[in-house]
């Protein structure tokens, strides 16, 4: 009988990672698989639209956990995924990235003796105030097979004493989605539809607690964006977390739709986002995925964080860490505008075929 894999996703950045793995596992045909959606993200524009655009089949199981505090959300996922495992035990559970769904499902599985596979293992920001860093550390601590996207991840796991036999450098599955969908995304011409010329605008995303939860910080960043947008129009799809924070702060009109030069939109579909990023002159973001996508697309990326768990995007890619210091962001923005920015170099194994390597690693590991 074939082994059965649970492929688990919960939040938006998981979907771009799951899609190529699901496709490659189906093509290789060595195992059966089921898609389990925890429901951490549930709005249609954070969720359904990604499944449609990325061609992911509808989930076989949906745990419908919804939002909550870290403890409440993680606990709900743990409890509901455990019940699912008891009723439908898989041969292994495959989790992606670093969201609460990742750690909760890994923990539920390992406690029932179901082996855990972590895709995007080994990344470390060394900043334990980030919820994602805790999720990464705990997930890697219980995983049996650790599939890594960049060399720093292999070094981190080695330093933490993880046996080499559990670790494989497979490359970046998110880049498979980017490369696969780029031609369709370019056809969208999202910038032109907004009346913006290619390379004639910047693209912004902000959703990290460190940037949006503190009113003083968010207020400062919004003022800076307004100032920068007077020099270069900015497109800013506002994450629900940021929307909520801005509303509480009464940061209107700072972040309201309909402004001429700081264009605030709702969360955007995948193809629309890629279209806007590919044509942007500069990206300002605190997202992990965008640092990677910019590095492959060759778009300068100002990373509004003090650290990154993806150092290859700084070493070989187009990202520079600027934190949330207004002067540093301003200086980096001026460097981009003045053409003082390194070009992207090729990143090993970010070649659009990482999903195939994941599927092969899974097949080899299950057959061992
Ligand atoms: C989560 C991940 C983060 C990832 C981000 C991408 C964790 C700890 N964080 O952060 O690593 O970069 O997703 O988006 O897992 N909300 C909605 N609709 C939704 C989902 C959320 O309105 O479909 C709102 C709710 O008010 C919720 C808030 O957004 O309380 C935060 O959602 P949550 O999933 O807890 O964390 P994110 O900030 O999205």
mmCIF file of C-alpha atoms and ligand atoms in Angstrom:
data_model
loop_
_atom_site.group_PDB
_atom_site.id
_atom_site.type_symbol
_atom_site.label_atom_id
_atom_site.label_comp_id
_atom_site.label_asym_id
_atom_site.label_seq_id
_atom_site.Cartn_x
_atom_site.Cartn_y
_atom_site.Cartn_z
ATOM 1 C CA UNK A 1 0.000 0.000 0.000
ATOM 2 C CA UNK A 2 1.190 3.533 -0.750
ATOM 3 C CA UNK A 3 2.185 5.826 2.082
ATOM 4 C CA UNK A 4 -0.207 8.719 2.761
ATOM 5 C CA UNK A 5 1.072 12.228 3.415
ATOM 6 C CA UNK A 6 -0.780 15.062 5.108
ATOM 7 C CA UNK A 7 0.233 18.314 3.417
ATOM 8 C CA UNK A 8 -0.731 20.989 5.937
ATOM 9 C CA UNK A 9 -1.309 24.686 5.249
ATOM 10 C CA UNK A 10 -2.989 27.421 7.213
ATOM 11 C CA UNK A 11 -1.884 30.914 6.340
ATOM 12 C CA UNK A 12 -1.301 32.827 3.123
ATOM 13 C CA UNK A 13 2.472 32.298 2.752
ATOM 14 C CA UNK A 14 1.968 28.525 3.133
ATOM 15 C CA UNK A 15 -0.080 28.283 -0.044
ATOM 16 C CA UNK A 16 2.708 29.335 -2.443
ATOM 17 C CA UNK A 17 4.940 26.713 -0.798
ATOM 18 C CA UNK A 18 2.398 23.912 -0.751
ATOM 19 C CA UNK A 19 1.371 24.302 -4.431
ATOM 20 C CA UNK A 20 4.614 23.098 -6.092
ATOM 21 C CA UNK A 21 5.123 20.327 -3.531
ATOM 22 C CA UNK A 22 1.593 19.011 -4.001
ATOM 23 C CA UNK A 23 2.063 19.041 -7.772
ATOM 24 C CA UNK A 24 5.426 17.285 -7.637
ATOM 25 C CA UNK A 25 4.204 14.641 -5.169
ATOM 26 C CA UNK A 26 1.192 13.971 -7.424
ATOM 27 C CA UNK A 27 3.414 13.715 -10.520
ATOM 28 C CA UNK A 28 5.921 11.373 -8.875
ATOM 29 C CA UNK A 29 3.020 9.244 -7.664
ATOM 30 C CA UNK A 30 5.055 7.498 -4.954
ATOM 31 C CA UNK A 31 2.616 8.461 -2.184
ATOM 32 C CA UNK A 32 -0.990 9.436 -1.790
ATOM 33 C CA UNK A 33 -1.596 12.766 -0.113
ATOM 34 C CA UNK A 34 -4.313 14.810 1.537
ATOM 35 C CA UNK A 35 -4.440 18.555 1.861
ATOM 36 C CA UNK A 36 -5.293 19.752 5.357
ATOM 37 C CA UNK A 37 -6.206 23.438 5.792
ATOM 38 C CA UNK A 38 -6.192 24.674 9.382
ATOM 39 C CA UNK A 39 -8.252 27.799 8.607
ATOM 40 C CA UNK A 40 -5.745 30.184 10.257
ATOM 41 C CA UNK A 41 -6.429 32.494 7.309
ATOM 42 C CA UNK A 42 -10.043 32.399 6.171
ATOM 43 C CA UNK A 43 -10.980 35.579 4.251
ATOM 44 C CA UNK A 44 -11.519 34.816 0.571
ATOM 45 C CA UNK A 45 -8.863 37.328 -0.451
ATOM 46 C CA UNK A 46 -6.267 35.813 1.926
ATOM 47 C CA UNK A 47 -7.159 32.276 0.981
ATOM 48 C CA UNK A 48 -9.547 31.029 -1.744
ATOM 49 C CA UNK A 49 -8.074 33.232 -4.425
ATOM 50 C CA UNK A 50 -4.613 31.717 -3.782
ATOM 51 C CA UNK A 51 -5.955 28.176 -4.140
ATOM 52 C CA UNK A 52 -7.589 29.110 -7.453
ATOM 53 C CA UNK A 53 -4.614 30.964 -8.926
ATOM 54 C CA UNK A 54 -2.056 28.387 -7.815
ATOM 55 C CA UNK A 55 -4.192 25.452 -8.959
ATOM 56 C CA UNK A 56 -4.270 23.806 -5.518
ATOM 57 C CA UNK A 57 -7.079 21.259 -5.168
ATOM 58 C CA UNK A 58 -9.715 22.026 -2.525
ATOM 59 C CA UNK A 59 -8.589 20.870 0.935
ATOM 60 C CA UNK A 60 -9.587 17.323 1.900
ATOM 61 C CA UNK A 61 -9.930 18.467 5.501
ATOM 62 C CA UNK A 62 -10.634 21.917 6.886
ATOM 63 C CA UNK A 63 -10.115 22.581 10.593
ATOM 64 C CA UNK A 64 -11.729 26.057 10.587
ATOM 65 C CA UNK A 65 -9.714 27.424 13.497
ATOM 66 C CA UNK A 66 -9.923 31.153 12.661
ATOM 67 C CA UNK A 67 -8.108 33.976 14.482
ATOM 68 C CA UNK A 68 -7.183 34.318 18.148
ATOM 69 C CA UNK A 69 -4.318 35.107 20.479
ATOM 70 C CA UNK A 70 -1.188 33.018 19.880
ATOM 71 C CA UNK A 71 -2.050 30.645 22.718
ATOM 72 C CA UNK A 72 -5.704 30.262 21.755
ATOM 73 C CA UNK A 73 -5.049 29.865 18.036
ATOM 74 C CA UNK A 74 -2.164 27.416 18.471
ATOM 75 C CA UNK A 75 -4.151 25.395 21.005
ATOM 76 C CA UNK A 76 -7.188 25.203 18.725
ATOM 77 C CA UNK A 77 -5.084 23.981 15.796
ATOM 78 C CA UNK A 78 -3.305 21.436 18.014
ATOM 79 C CA UNK A 79 -6.562 20.039 19.352
ATOM 80 C CA UNK A 80 -8.353 19.863 16.009
ATOM 81 C CA UNK A 81 -5.401 18.439 14.086
ATOM 82 C CA UNK A 82 -4.874 15.823 16.786
ATOM 83 C CA UNK A 83 -8.501 14.709 16.412
ATOM 84 C CA UNK A 84 -7.990 14.543 12.640
ATOM 85 C CA UNK A 85 -4.822 12.440 13.115
ATOM 86 C CA UNK A 86 -6.586 9.993 15.415
ATOM 87 C CA UNK A 87 -9.383 9.493 12.885
ATOM 88 C CA UNK A 88 -7.198 9.579 9.739
ATOM 89 C CA UNK A 89 -3.616 8.673 10.630
ATOM 90 C CA UNK A 90 -1.136 9.542 7.820
ATOM 91 C CA UNK A 91 2.327 8.035 7.233
ATOM 92 C CA UNK A 92 3.839 11.486 7.789
ATOM 93 C CA UNK A 93 2.821 15.124 8.273
ATOM 94 C CA UNK A 94 4.425 17.730 6.015
ATOM 95 C CA UNK A 95 4.403 21.309 7.339
ATOM 96 C CA UNK A 96 5.615 24.504 5.644
ATOM 97 C CA UNK A 97 7.264 27.722 6.789
ATOM 98 C CA UNK A 98 6.912 29.274 10.219
ATOM 99 C CA UNK A 99 3.310 30.200 11.000
ATOM 100 C CA UNK A 100 1.306 29.067 14.022
ATOM 101 C CA UNK A 101 -0.271 26.270 11.951
ATOM 102 C CA UNK A 102 3.226 24.902 11.229
ATOM 103 C CA UNK A 103 4.249 24.423 14.852
ATOM 104 C CA UNK A 104 0.828 23.343 16.109
ATOM 105 C CA UNK A 105 0.421 20.551 13.544
ATOM 106 C CA UNK A 106 4.040 19.433 13.985
ATOM 107 C CA UNK A 107 3.484 19.096 17.720
ATOM 108 C CA UNK A 108 0.170 17.254 17.369
ATOM 109 C CA UNK A 109 1.769 14.795 14.932
ATOM 110 C CA UNK A 110 4.974 14.063 16.838
ATOM 111 C CA UNK A 111 3.057 13.415 20.064
ATOM 112 C CA UNK A 112 1.106 10.703 18.277
ATOM 113 C CA UNK A 113 4.255 9.214 16.768
ATOM 114 C CA UNK A 114 3.526 10.516 13.253
ATOM 115 C CA UNK A 115 6.843 11.645 11.717
ATOM 116 C CA UNK A 116 7.092 15.327 10.772
ATOM 117 C CA UNK A 117 8.673 16.778 7.631
ATOM 118 C CA UNK A 118 9.471 20.500 7.656
ATOM 119 C CA UNK A 119 9.723 22.341 4.346
ATOM 120 C CA UNK A 120 11.753 25.566 4.803
ATOM 121 C CA UNK A 121 13.622 24.210 7.822
ATOM 122 C CA UNK A 122 16.678 25.747 9.464
ATOM 123 C CA UNK A 123 16.016 29.454 8.892
ATOM 124 C CA UNK A 124 16.918 31.574 11.943
ATOM 125 C CA UNK A 125 16.579 35.290 12.631
ATOM 126 C CA UNK A 126 18.104 34.763 16.117
ATOM 127 C CA UNK A 127 15.354 37.059 17.367
ATOM 128 C CA UNK A 128 13.157 35.234 19.831
ATOM 129 C CA UNK A 129 10.745 38.139 20.126
ATOM 130 C CA UNK A 130 9.401 37.070 16.708
ATOM 131 C CA UNK A 131 6.584 34.525 16.931
ATOM 132 C CA UNK A 132 7.886 32.935 13.723
ATOM 133 C CA UNK A 133 11.341 32.313 15.242
ATOM 134 C CA UNK A 134 9.762 30.331 18.068
ATOM 135 C CA UNK A 135 7.675 28.414 15.514
ATOM 136 C CA UNK A 136 10.780 27.622 13.447
ATOM 137 C CA UNK A 137 12.857 26.439 16.432
ATOM 138 C CA UNK A 138 10.137 24.204 17.837
ATOM 139 C CA UNK A 139 9.132 22.714 14.500
ATOM 140 C CA UNK A 140 12.736 21.854 13.618
ATOM 141 C CA UNK A 141 13.257 20.324 17.061
ATOM 142 C CA UNK A 142 10.575 17.692 16.404
ATOM 143 C CA UNK A 143 11.017 17.155 12.636
ATOM 144 C CA UNK A 144 12.457 13.905 11.277
ATOM 145 C CA UNK A 145 13.199 15.252 7.809
ATOM 146 C CA UNK A 146 14.338 18.872 7.451
ATOM 147 C CA UNK A 147 14.177 20.314 3.935
ATOM 148 C CA UNK A 148 16.153 23.538 3.645
ATOM 149 C CA UNK A 149 15.869 26.456 1.210
ATOM 150 C CA UNK A 150 19.275 28.177 1.561
ATOM 151 C CA UNK A 151 22.770 27.286 2.865
ATOM 152 C CA UNK A 152 22.418 29.278 6.122
ATOM 153 C CA UNK A 153 19.678 26.831 7.160
ATOM 154 C CA UNK A 154 22.033 23.864 6.853
ATOM 155 C CA UNK A 155 24.675 25.641 8.945
ATOM 156 C CA UNK A 156 22.126 26.612 11.614
ATOM 157 C CA UNK A 157 20.849 23.047 11.971
ATOM 158 C CA UNK A 158 24.388 21.688 12.173
ATOM 159 C CA UNK A 159 25.226 24.179 14.935
ATOM 160 C CA UNK A 160 22.098 23.085 16.807
ATOM 161 C CA UNK A 161 23.282 19.488 16.669
ATOM 162 C CA UNK A 162 20.765 18.130 14.150
ATOM 163 C CA UNK A 163 22.166 15.032 12.467
ATOM 164 C CA UNK A 164 23.224 15.538 8.818
ATOM 165 C CA UNK A 165 21.206 12.469 7.895
ATOM 166 C CA UNK A 166 17.955 14.357 8.599
ATOM 167 C CA UNK A 167 18.839 17.458 6.555
ATOM 168 C CA UNK A 168 18.555 18.060 2.778
ATOM 169 C CA UNK A 169 19.227 21.310 0.939
ATOM 170 C CA UNK A 170 16.453 21.306 -1.665
ATOM 171 C CA UNK A 171 16.114 24.995 -2.586
ATOM 172 C CA UNK A 172 13.187 27.336 -2.379
ATOM 173 C CA UNK A 173 9.735 25.999 -3.248
ATOM 174 C CA UNK A 174 8.212 29.487 -3.152
ATOM 175 C CA UNK A 175 10.399 30.395 -6.121
ATOM 176 C CA UNK A 176 8.855 27.474 -8.055
ATOM 177 C CA UNK A 177 5.504 29.241 -7.713
ATOM 178 C CA UNK A 178 7.033 32.562 -8.713
ATOM 179 C CA UNK A 179 8.732 31.188 -11.832
ATOM 180 C CA UNK A 180 5.729 29.119 -12.810
ATOM 181 C CA UNK A 181 3.252 31.978 -12.508
ATOM 182 C CA UNK A 182 5.374 34.930 -13.680
ATOM 183 C CA UNK A 183 4.237 34.847 -17.336
ATOM 184 C CA UNK A 184 0.554 34.878 -16.275
ATOM 185 C CA UNK A 185 1.272 37.588 -13.710
ATOM 186 C CA UNK A 186 2.967 39.794 -16.301
ATOM 187 C CA UNK A 187 -0.080 39.513 -18.556
ATOM 188 C CA UNK A 188 -2.107 41.137 -15.810
ATOM 189 C CA UNK A 189 -0.436 44.533 -16.255
ATOM 190 C CA UNK A 190 -1.573 45.423 -12.748
ATOM 191 C CA UNK A 191 0.430 48.664 -12.627
ATOM 192 C CA UNK A 192 -1.010 49.976 -15.893
ATOM 193 C CA UNK A 193 -4.514 49.298 -14.605
ATOM 194 C CA UNK A 194 -3.692 51.562 -11.664
ATOM 195 C CA UNK A 195 -2.455 54.197 -14.122
ATOM 196 C CA UNK A 196 1.188 53.651 -13.121
ATOM 197 C CA UNK A 197 4.153 53.194 -15.437
ATOM 198 C CA UNK A 198 6.396 50.148 -15.024
ATOM 199 C CA UNK A 199 9.282 51.138 -12.699
ATOM 200 C CA UNK A 200 7.402 54.352 -11.948
ATOM 201 C CA UNK A 201 6.211 53.401 -8.452
ATOM 202 C CA UNK A 202 7.166 51.575 -5.253
ATOM 203 C CA UNK A 203 5.376 48.640 -3.624
ATOM 204 C CA UNK A 204 4.863 48.406 0.148
ATOM 205 C CA UNK A 205 3.716 45.721 2.584
ATOM 206 C CA UNK A 206 3.780 45.846 6.392
ATOM 207 C CA UNK A 207 2.315 43.369 8.826
ATOM 208 C CA UNK A 208 4.929 42.355 11.420
ATOM 209 C CA UNK A 209 3.915 42.997 15.022
ATOM 210 C CA UNK A 210 7.218 44.920 15.465
ATOM 211 C CA UNK A 211 6.100 47.449 12.828
ATOM 212 C CA UNK A 212 2.339 47.645 13.206
ATOM 213 C CA UNK A 213 1.397 46.836 16.798
ATOM 214 C CA UNK A 214 3.108 49.846 18.417
ATOM 215 C CA UNK A 215 1.133 53.017 17.566
ATOM 216 C CA UNK A 216 4.220 55.241 17.688
ATOM 217 C CA UNK A 217 6.112 53.028 15.212
ATOM 218 C CA UNK A 218 3.206 52.572 12.809
ATOM 219 C CA UNK A 219 2.398 56.296 12.917
ATOM 220 C CA UNK A 220 6.030 57.157 12.075
ATOM 221 C CA UNK A 221 6.142 54.673 9.203
ATOM 222 C CA UNK A 222 2.884 55.919 7.694
ATOM 223 C CA UNK A 223 4.154 59.534 7.810
ATOM 224 C CA UNK A 224 7.353 58.425 6.093
ATOM 225 C CA UNK A 225 5.399 56.581 3.393
ATOM 226 C CA UNK A 226 3.354 59.707 2.762
ATOM 227 C CA UNK A 227 6.552 61.719 2.427
ATOM 228 C CA UNK A 228 8.207 59.199 0.071
ATOM 229 C CA UNK A 229 5.059 58.934 -2.024
ATOM 230 C CA UNK A 230 5.386 62.606 -2.931
ATOM 231 C CA UNK A 231 8.578 61.607 -4.812
ATOM 232 C CA UNK A 232 7.437 58.207 -6.099
ATOM 233 C CA UNK A 233 3.867 56.907 -6.024
ATOM 234 C CA UNK A 234 3.501 53.938 -3.673
ATOM 235 C CA UNK A 235 1.104 50.989 -3.889
ATOM 236 C CA UNK A 236 0.311 49.505 -0.481
ATOM 237 C CA UNK A 237 -1.954 46.453 -0.114
ATOM 238 C CA UNK A 238 -2.822 46.670 3.576
ATOM 239 C CA UNK A 239 -2.828 43.396 5.565
ATOM 240 C CA UNK A 240 -5.870 42.897 7.860
ATOM 241 C CA UNK A 241 -3.620 43.084 10.932
ATOM 242 C CA UNK A 242 -2.281 46.468 9.789
ATOM 243 C CA UNK A 243 -5.779 47.620 8.836
ATOM 244 C CA UNK A 244 -7.007 46.801 12.341
ATOM 245 C CA UNK A 245 -4.041 48.556 13.977
ATOM 246 C CA UNK A 246 -4.518 51.659 11.825
ATOM 247 C CA UNK A 247 -8.223 51.765 12.604
ATOM 248 C CA UNK A 248 -7.549 51.586 16.341
ATOM 249 C CA UNK A 249 -5.040 54.370 16.010
ATOM 250 C CA UNK A 250 -7.450 56.434 13.953
ATOM 251 C CA UNK A 251 -4.645 56.621 11.397
ATOM 252 C CA UNK A 252 -7.149 57.738 8.813
ATOM 253 C CA UNK A 253 -6.639 59.443 6.435
ATOM 254 C CA UNK A 254 -3.117 57.934 6.590
ATOM 255 C CA UNK A 255 -4.106 54.510 5.324
ATOM 256 C CA UNK A 256 -7.394 54.957 3.578
ATOM 257 C CA UNK A 257 -8.159 54.076 -0.029
ATOM 258 C CA UNK A 258 -8.495 56.672 -2.759
ATOM 259 C CA UNK A 259 -5.319 58.654 -2.157
ATOM 260 C CA UNK A 260 -3.554 59.770 -5.272
ATOM 261 C CA UNK A 261 0.071 58.896 -4.436
ATOM 262 C CA UNK A 262 -0.087 56.468 -1.502
ATOM 263 C CA UNK A 263 -2.500 53.918 -2.971
ATOM 264 C CA UNK A 264 -3.863 51.769 -0.163
ATOM 265 C CA UNK A 265 -5.562 48.610 -1.398
ATOM 266 C CA UNK A 266 -6.964 45.536 0.326
ATOM 267 C CA UNK A 267 -4.952 42.277 0.329
ATOM 268 C CA UNK A 268 -4.136 41.418 -3.297
ATOM 269 C CA UNK A 269 -4.317 38.074 -5.090
ATOM 270 C CA UNK A 270 -1.040 36.287 -5.851
ATOM 271 C CA UNK A 271 -0.835 37.111 -9.569
ATOM 272 C CA UNK A 272 -1.702 40.749 -8.968
ATOM 273 C CA UNK A 273 0.989 40.968 -6.279
ATOM 274 C CA UNK A 274 3.654 39.375 -8.444
ATOM 275 C CA UNK A 275 2.711 41.638 -11.342
ATOM 276 C CA UNK A 276 3.016 44.726 -9.110
ATOM 277 C CA UNK A 277 6.302 43.580 -7.540
ATOM 278 C CA UNK A 278 7.929 42.661 -10.857
ATOM 279 C CA UNK A 279 7.215 46.139 -12.270
ATOM 280 C CA UNK A 280 8.089 48.106 -9.119
ATOM 281 C CA UNK A 281 11.141 50.381 -8.906
ATOM 282 C CA UNK A 282 11.545 49.477 -5.243
ATOM 283 C CA UNK A 283 9.819 47.365 -2.597
ATOM 284 C CA UNK A 284 9.534 48.308 1.088
ATOM 285 C CA UNK A 285 8.454 45.318 3.145
ATOM 286 C CA UNK A 286 8.713 43.307 6.328
ATOM 287 C CA UNK A 287 7.602 40.095 4.593
ATOM 288 C CA UNK A 288 9.914 37.087 4.418
ATOM 289 C CA UNK A 289 8.599 35.898 1.063
ATOM 290 C CA UNK A 290 8.948 39.269 -0.647
ATOM 291 C CA UNK A 291 12.651 39.482 0.246
ATOM 292 C CA UNK A 292 13.040 36.235 -1.681
ATOM 293 C CA UNK A 293 10.806 37.153 -4.604
ATOM 294 C CA UNK A 294 12.528 40.541 -5.065
ATOM 295 C CA UNK A 295 15.910 38.812 -5.055
ATOM 296 C CA UNK A 296 14.869 36.603 -7.953
ATOM 297 C CA UNK A 297 13.042 39.369 -9.836
ATOM 298 C CA UNK A 298 15.988 41.780 -9.385
ATOM 299 C CA UNK A 299 13.872 44.434 -7.652
ATOM 300 C CA UNK A 300 15.614 46.451 -4.876
ATOM 301 C CA UNK A 301 14.088 45.485 -1.530
ATOM 302 C CA UNK A 302 14.208 47.614 1.629
ATOM 303 C CA UNK A 303 13.534 45.106 4.392
ATOM 304 C CA UNK A 304 11.917 46.901 7.332
ATOM 305 C CA UNK A 305 13.374 44.562 9.935
ATOM 306 C CA UNK A 306 16.423 44.481 12.198
ATOM 307 C CA UNK A 307 17.327 40.959 11.120
ATOM 308 C CA UNK A 308 16.465 38.336 8.565
ATOM 309 C CA UNK A 309 16.228 34.567 8.689
ATOM 310 C CA UNK A 310 16.918 34.667 4.934
ATOM 311 C CA UNK A 311 20.497 36.077 4.804
ATOM 312 C CA UNK A 312 21.074 34.882 1.247
ATOM 313 C CA UNK A 313 18.700 37.636 0.088
ATOM 314 C CA UNK A 314 21.170 40.193 1.487
ATOM 315 C CA UNK A 315 24.337 38.325 0.431
ATOM 316 C CA UNK A 316 23.340 37.443 -3.138
ATOM 317 C CA UNK A 317 19.938 39.059 -3.586
ATOM 318 C CA UNK A 318 18.616 42.612 -3.548
ATOM 319 C CA UNK A 319 17.587 43.048 0.094
ATOM 320 C CA UNK A 320 19.035 45.514 2.609
ATOM 321 C CA UNK A 321 17.981 45.541 6.271
ATOM 322 C CA UNK A 322 16.754 49.004 7.279
ATOM 323 C CA UNK A 323 14.720 48.255 10.421
ATOM 324 C CA UNK A 324 12.036 50.814 11.165
ATOM 325 C CA UNK A 325 14.460 53.700 11.517
ATOM 326 C CA UNK A 326 13.121 56.515 9.373
ATOM 327 C CA UNK A 327 16.573 57.912 8.513
ATOM 328 C CA UNK A 328 17.895 54.512 7.398
ATOM 329 C CA UNK A 329 14.835 53.836 5.267
ATOM 330 C CA UNK A 330 15.107 57.294 3.714
ATOM 331 C CA UNK A 331 18.826 56.814 2.947
ATOM 332 C CA UNK A 332 18.220 53.413 1.356
ATOM 333 C CA UNK A 333 15.317 54.798 -0.675
ATOM 334 C CA UNK A 334 17.636 57.557 -1.972
ATOM 335 C CA UNK A 335 20.287 54.961 -2.849
ATOM 336 C CA UNK A 336 17.781 53.046 -4.952
ATOM 337 C CA UNK A 337 16.600 56.236 -6.654
ATOM 338 C CA UNK A 338 20.224 57.216 -7.308
ATOM 339 C CA UNK A 339 21.043 53.819 -8.856
ATOM 340 C CA UNK A 340 23.314 52.827 -5.974
ATOM 341 C CA UNK A 341 22.041 49.293 -5.456
ATOM 342 C CA UNK A 342 23.649 45.921 -6.154
ATOM 343 C CA UNK A 343 22.176 43.722 -8.887
ATOM 344 C CA UNK A 344 20.846 40.319 -7.945
ATOM 345 C CA UNK A 345 23.068 37.298 -8.376
ATOM 346 C CA UNK A 346 21.860 33.763 -8.937
ATOM 347 C CA UNK A 347 20.944 31.883 -5.760
ATOM 348 C CA UNK A 348 21.817 28.178 -5.878
ATOM 349 C CA UNK A 349 18.784 25.855 -6.143
ATOM 350 C CA UNK A 350 16.286 28.705 -6.487
ATOM 351 C CA UNK A 351 15.601 27.392 -9.955
ATOM 352 C CA UNK A 352 11.897 26.537 -10.059
ATOM 353 C CA UNK A 353 12.512 22.824 -9.398
ATOM 354 C CA UNK A 354 12.623 22.664 -5.607
ATOM 355 C CA UNK A 355 9.190 20.997 -5.427
ATOM 356 C CA UNK A 356 10.548 18.079 -7.467
ATOM 357 C CA UNK A 357 13.492 17.744 -5.088
ATOM 358 C CA UNK A 358 11.122 17.796 -2.113
ATOM 359 C CA UNK A 359 8.991 15.027 -3.680
ATOM 360 C CA UNK A 360 12.100 12.923 -4.376
ATOM 361 C CA UNK A 361 13.459 13.477 -0.860
ATOM 362 C CA UNK A 362 10.098 12.384 0.573
ATOM 363 C CA UNK A 363 10.031 9.261 -1.594
ATOM 364 C CA UNK A 364 13.621 8.307 -0.648
ATOM 365 C CA UNK A 365 12.992 8.948 3.037
ATOM 366 C CA UNK A 366 9.779 6.906 3.151
ATOM 367 C CA UNK A 367 11.461 4.031 1.302
ATOM 368 C CA UNK A 368 14.474 3.951 3.641
HETATM 369 C C1 LIG B 1 0.472 35.265 9.974
HETATM 370 C C2 LIG B 1 1.797 34.620 10.378
HETATM 371 C C3 LIG B 1 2.946 35.403 9.756
HETATM 372 C C4 LIG B 1 2.764 35.552 8.270
HETATM 373 C C5 LIG B 1 1.405 36.172 7.992
HETATM 374 C C6 LIG B 1 1.144 36.332 6.524
HETATM 375 C C7 LIG B 1 1.849 33.561 12.609
HETATM 376 C C8 LIG B 1 2.369 33.691 13.974
HETATM 377 N N1 LIG B 1 2.001 34.657 11.814
HETATM 378 O O1 LIG B 1 0.425 36.555 10.550
HETATM 379 O O2 LIG B 1 4.156 34.716 10.005
HETATM 380 O O3 LIG B 1 3.795 36.346 7.746
HETATM 381 O O4 LIG B 1 0.393 35.332 8.572
HETATM 382 O O5 LIG B 1 -0.099 36.931 6.282
HETATM 383 O O6 LIG B 1 1.346 32.522 12.231
HETATM 384 N N2 LIG B 1 -7.247 38.267 9.797
HETATM 385 C C9 LIG B 1 -8.298 38.528 8.958
HETATM 386 N N3 LIG B 1 -8.594 37.602 7.979
HETATM 387 C C10 LIG B 1 -7.892 36.458 7.829
HETATM 388 C C11 LIG B 1 -6.835 36.197 8.712
HETATM 389 C C12 LIG B 1 -6.513 37.107 9.684
HETATM 390 O O7 LIG B 1 -8.946 39.553 9.041
HETATM 391 O O8 LIG B 1 -8.210 35.664 6.919
HETATM 392 C C13 LIG B 1 -6.910 39.279 10.832
HETATM 393 C C14 LIG B 1 -7.494 38.945 12.181
HETATM 394 O O9 LIG B 1 -7.876 40.120 12.780
HETATM 395 C C15 LIG B 1 -6.313 38.340 12.927
HETATM 396 C C16 LIG B 1 -5.144 39.106 12.343
HETATM 397 O O10 LIG B 1 -5.497 39.338 10.982
HETATM 398 O O11 LIG B 1 -6.447 38.465 14.300
HETATM 399 C C17 LIG B 1 -3.840 38.358 12.396
HETATM 400 O O12 LIG B 1 -3.971 37.065 11.778
HETATM 401 P P1 LIG B 1 -2.995 35.879 12.223
HETATM 402 O O13 LIG B 1 -3.188 34.696 11.361
HETATM 403 O O14 LIG B 1 -3.104 35.680 13.692
HETATM 404 O O15 LIG B 1 -1.550 36.468 11.985
HETATM 405 P P2 LIG B 1 -0.955 37.304 10.742
HETATM 406 O O16 LIG B 1 -0.626 38.666 11.225
HETATM 407 O O17 LIG B 1 -1.808 37.170 9.513
#
